[in-house]
Amino acid sequence: MIMTFGIIGAGTIAQALAGHLVAAGQHVVLSNRSGPAALEPVIARLGPLASAGTVAEAAAADMAFLTVMWPDVPAALADLAPWDGRILVDTTNQIERLDPFEVADLGDQTGSEYVAGLAPGARVIKAFNTLYASYITPDPRHPAGRQVLFYAGDDVEAKKSFHELVDRFGFAPVDIGPLREGGRLMQVGGPLSALHALRQD
């Protein structure tokens, strides 16, 4: 797979995804709002296939993962170069705050439709938001089967590239349809939210 990868955000989910990319032999650029220097300890732990960059550099990759907290999404996607068909994997949940717990009211929109509106030209895929970090970080291959990973999107080729990548990670990817319909199943309160399942191959 000849692609470049970037991650917008550097928290638990971002580091888990970076670990899978590195284990698969892929180079990845991590970024956060504090700048590359703040990521030196993370990069040192991940090894030479990982590097730190600006948010713009991470977003310039063929496939970029959005992993920031929901209130930080607009700022994270602001002032970036045109996406021009690059893939943006949205891992977020529209949780406005944790204490007290509050889900953002987007009206008729799903979270990923909102994200797509902030990244015009991006081919958006929704994924990883249904799993707790403890199910994303470790090897998804278990004696009883592979960790199921639901994903949704509107672009067939983008979904094919994503499917091939996460299959290499060891996940059992399951395409649940277009961004709108699939996103509704996956968002907070949907039937697939926080669902942990293994597929026996």
Tab-separated table of C-alpha atoms in Angstrom:
chain	number	residue	atom	x	y	z
A	1	MET	CA	0.000	0.000	0.000
A	2	ILE	CA	1.685	3.169	-1.213
A	3	MET	CA	-0.069	5.913	0.737
A	4	THR	CA	0.873	8.603	3.202
A	5	PHE	CA	-0.876	8.824	6.568
A	6	GLY	CA	-1.458	11.645	9.017
A	7	ILE	CA	-3.249	11.978	12.323
A	8	ILE	CA	-4.890	15.173	13.549
A	9	GLY	CA	-4.672	14.857	17.304
A	10	ALA	CA	-2.233	12.956	19.503
A	11	GLY	CA	-4.296	11.490	22.344
A	12	THR	CA	-5.065	7.879	23.184
A	13	ILE	CA	-6.911	7.040	19.950
A	14	ALA	CA	-4.313	8.823	17.821
A	15	GLN	CA	-1.450	6.936	19.442
A	16	ALA	CA	-3.317	3.633	19.083
A	17	LEU	CA	-3.816	4.219	15.355
A	18	ALA	CA	-0.217	5.343	14.953
A	19	GLY	CA	0.909	2.147	16.629
A	20	HIS	CA	-1.080	0.043	14.169
A	21	LEU	CA	0.280	2.006	11.207
A	22	VAL	CA	3.861	1.601	12.393
A	23	ALA	CA	3.330	-2.120	13.037
A	24	ALA	CA	2.059	-2.404	9.457
A	25	GLY	CA	5.246	-0.772	8.166
A	26	GLN	CA	3.638	2.574	7.331
A	27	HIS	CA	5.040	6.014	8.023
A	28	VAL	CA	2.701	8.324	9.919
A	29	VAL	CA	2.761	12.018	10.824
A	30	LEU	CA	1.149	12.930	14.157
A	31	SER	CA	0.057	16.447	14.994
A	32	ASN	CA	-1.637	18.460	17.691
A	33	ARG	CA	-2.375	22.077	18.481
A	34	SER	CA	0.719	22.390	20.709
A	35	GLY	CA	3.114	21.801	17.815
A	36	PRO	CA	5.629	19.107	16.851
A	37	ALA	CA	8.031	19.673	19.748
A	38	ALA	CA	5.366	18.619	22.265
A	39	LEU	CA	5.149	15.211	20.588
A	40	GLU	CA	8.794	14.194	20.938
A	41	PRO	CA	8.168	11.621	23.740
A	42	VAL	CA	5.346	10.011	21.732
A	43	ILE	CA	7.442	9.856	18.566
A	44	ALA	CA	10.398	8.371	20.461
A	45	ARG	CA	8.154	5.585	21.767
A	46	LEU	CA	6.613	4.826	18.368
A	47	GLY	CA	9.934	4.619	16.547
A	48	PRO	CA	11.418	5.839	13.269
A	49	LEU	CA	8.322	5.305	11.131
A	50	ALA	CA	6.492	7.983	13.142
A	51	SER	CA	7.196	11.685	12.954
A	52	ALA	CA	5.697	14.888	14.324
A	53	GLY	CA	4.348	17.638	12.132
A	54	THR	CA	1.869	20.461	11.995
A	55	VAL	CA	-1.849	19.849	11.606
A	56	ALA	CA	-1.558	21.064	8.015
A	57	GLU	CA	1.182	18.511	7.330
A	58	ALA	CA	-0.878	15.675	8.810
A	59	ALA	CA	-3.944	16.762	6.835
A	60	ALA	CA	-1.906	16.774	3.603
A	61	ALA	CA	-1.522	12.969	3.764
A	62	ASP	CA	-3.417	10.682	1.403
A	63	MET	CA	-5.399	9.458	4.421
A	64	ALA	CA	-5.758	11.566	7.551
A	65	PHE	CA	-7.417	10.493	10.802
A	66	LEU	CA	-9.365	13.063	12.834
A	67	THR	CA	-9.057	12.100	16.513
A	68	VAL	CA	-9.645	15.305	18.487
A	69	MET	CA	-12.376	15.890	21.059
A	70	TRP	CA	-15.659	17.107	19.581
A	71	PRO	CA	-15.439	20.747	20.789
A	72	ASP	CA	-12.018	20.985	19.080
A	73	VAL	CA	-13.194	19.745	15.665
A	74	PRO	CA	-13.879	23.152	14.032
A	75	ALA	CA	-10.495	24.571	15.053
A	76	ALA	CA	-8.685	21.394	13.991
A	77	LEU	CA	-10.136	21.564	10.472
A	78	ALA	CA	-9.929	25.331	10.036
A	79	ASP	CA	-7.614	27.000	7.524
A	80	LEU	CA	-6.408	23.771	5.910
A	81	ALA	CA	-5.534	23.472	2.236
A	82	PRO	CA	-8.252	22.122	-0.089
A	83	TRP	CA	-8.743	18.404	0.496
A	84	ASP	CA	-8.907	17.611	-3.228
A	85	GLY	CA	-10.274	14.116	-2.723
A	86	ARG	CA	-7.938	13.009	0.062
A	87	ILE	CA	-9.451	10.634	2.625
A	88	LEU	CA	-10.470	11.921	6.060
A	89	VAL	CA	-11.305	9.229	8.610
A	90	ASP	CA	-13.552	10.715	11.281
A	91	THR	CA	-13.148	8.885	14.596
A	92	THR	CA	-15.024	11.455	16.684
A	93	ASN	CA	-18.242	11.274	18.679
A	94	GLN	CA	-20.367	14.407	19.032
A	95	ILE	CA	-19.981	14.588	22.804
A	96	GLU	CA	-20.115	18.239	23.799
A	97	ARG	CA	-19.018	17.577	27.378
A	98	LEU	CA	-18.503	14.628	29.712
A	99	ASP	CA	-19.540	16.110	33.062
A	100	PRO	CA	-22.436	16.569	32.883
A	101	PHE	CA	-22.696	14.308	29.826
A	102	GLU	CA	-24.090	16.176	26.836
A	103	VAL	CA	-24.375	15.199	23.187
A	104	ALA	CA	-24.155	18.023	20.648
A	105	ASP	CA	-27.464	18.827	18.960
A	106	LEU	CA	-26.828	18.733	15.212
A	107	GLY	CA	-30.445	18.666	14.183
A	108	ASP	CA	-30.896	16.288	11.263
A	109	GLN	CA	-27.156	15.988	10.594
A	110	THR	CA	-24.936	13.134	11.663
A	111	GLY	CA	-21.581	13.933	13.218
A	112	SER	CA	-19.670	12.938	10.092
A	113	GLU	CA	-21.912	15.021	7.837
A	114	TYR	CA	-21.005	17.962	10.049
A	115	VAL	CA	-17.314	17.066	9.780
A	116	ALA	CA	-17.609	16.714	5.999
A	117	GLY	CA	-19.030	20.230	5.860
A	118	LEU	CA	-15.886	21.519	7.581
A	119	ALA	CA	-13.605	19.648	5.146
A	120	PRO	CA	-15.002	20.315	1.661
A	121	GLY	CA	-13.507	18.037	-0.957
A	122	ALA	CA	-12.552	15.330	1.532
A	123	ARG	CA	-13.767	11.776	1.075
A	124	VAL	CA	-14.999	11.183	4.620
A	125	ILE	CA	-15.158	7.783	6.287
A	126	LYS	CA	-16.665	7.233	9.726
A	127	ALA	CA	-14.837	4.618	11.796
A	128	PHE	CA	-13.404	3.706	15.213
A	129	ASN	CA	-15.947	5.816	17.121
A	130	THR	CA	-17.996	2.797	18.240
A	131	LEU	CA	-15.074	1.192	20.081
A	132	TYR	CA	-13.579	2.133	23.419
A	133	ALA	CA	-9.851	2.860	23.238
A	134	SER	CA	-9.133	-0.362	25.133
A	135	TYR	CA	-10.439	-2.298	22.119
A	136	ILE	CA	-8.564	-0.188	19.542
A	137	THR	CA	-5.095	-0.152	21.098
A	138	PRO	CA	-4.186	-3.857	21.391
A	139	ASP	CA	-3.758	-6.395	18.624
A	140	PRO	CA	-7.299	-6.905	17.276
A	141	ARG	CA	-6.602	-10.585	16.632
A	142	HIS	CA	-7.887	-12.723	19.506
A	143	PRO	CA	-8.142	-16.499	19.986
A	144	ALA	CA	-11.927	-16.220	19.586
A	145	GLY	CA	-11.782	-14.035	16.465
A	146	ARG	CA	-10.910	-10.609	15.113
A	147	GLN	CA	-12.216	-7.335	16.515
A	148	VAL	CA	-15.085	-6.101	14.325
A	149	LEU	CA	-14.653	-2.558	13.030
A	150	PHE	CA	-17.693	-0.853	11.538
A	151	TYR	CA	-17.194	1.886	8.975
A	152	ALA	CA	-19.338	4.018	6.683
A	153	GLY	CA	-18.734	6.357	3.775
A	154	ASP	CA	-20.000	7.515	0.408
A	155	ASP	CA	-16.932	6.955	-1.780
A	156	VAL	CA	-16.393	3.363	-2.938
A	157	GLU	CA	-12.669	3.679	-3.664
A	158	ALA	CA	-11.948	5.473	-0.389
A	159	LYS	CA	-13.753	2.726	1.512
A	160	LYS	CA	-11.789	0.084	-0.370
A	161	SER	CA	-8.479	1.715	0.636
A	162	PHE	CA	-9.628	1.998	4.251
A	163	HIS	CA	-10.875	-1.603	4.318
A	164	GLU	CA	-7.552	-2.927	3.021
A	165	LEU	CA	-5.603	-0.875	5.580
A	166	VAL	CA	-7.511	-1.894	8.700
A	167	ASP	CA	-7.655	-5.496	7.518
A	168	ARG	CA	-3.838	-5.364	7.555
A	169	PHE	CA	-4.035	-4.047	11.117
A	170	GLY	CA	-5.919	-7.238	12.004
A	171	PHE	CA	-9.425	-5.816	12.398
A	172	ALA	CA	-12.469	-7.419	10.771
A	173	PRO	CA	-13.849	-4.427	8.831
A	174	VAL	CA	-17.602	-4.278	8.160
A	175	ASP	CA	-19.005	-1.746	5.679
A	176	ILE	CA	-22.378	-0.543	6.959
A	177	GLY	CA	-23.230	1.738	4.072
A	178	PRO	CA	-23.298	5.451	3.251
A	179	LEU	CA	-22.095	8.146	5.602
A	180	ARG	CA	-25.566	9.328	6.570
A	181	GLU	CA	-27.281	5.997	7.166
A	182	GLY	CA	-24.214	4.230	8.551
A	183	GLY	CA	-23.267	7.227	10.639
A	184	ARG	CA	-26.635	7.167	12.355
A	185	LEU	CA	-26.110	3.547	13.364
A	186	MET	CA	-22.666	4.339	14.757
A	187	GLN	CA	-23.168	7.643	16.554
A	188	VAL	CA	-23.771	7.976	20.294
A	189	GLY	CA	-27.155	6.444	21.065
A	190	GLY	CA	-27.172	4.381	17.867
A	191	PRO	CA	-27.430	0.575	17.918
A	192	LEU	CA	-23.726	0.056	17.105
A	193	SER	CA	-22.329	2.577	19.573
A	194	ALA	CA	-20.018	0.902	22.128
A	195	LEU	CA	-20.744	-2.516	20.593
A	196	HIS	CA	-17.809	-4.875	20.957
A	197	ALA	CA	-17.882	-7.961	18.735
A	198	LEU	CA	-15.468	-10.537	17.369
A	199	ARG	CA	-15.750	-12.201	13.976
A	200	GLN	CA	-14.673	-15.788	13.553
A	201	ASP	CA	-13.015	-16.169	10.135
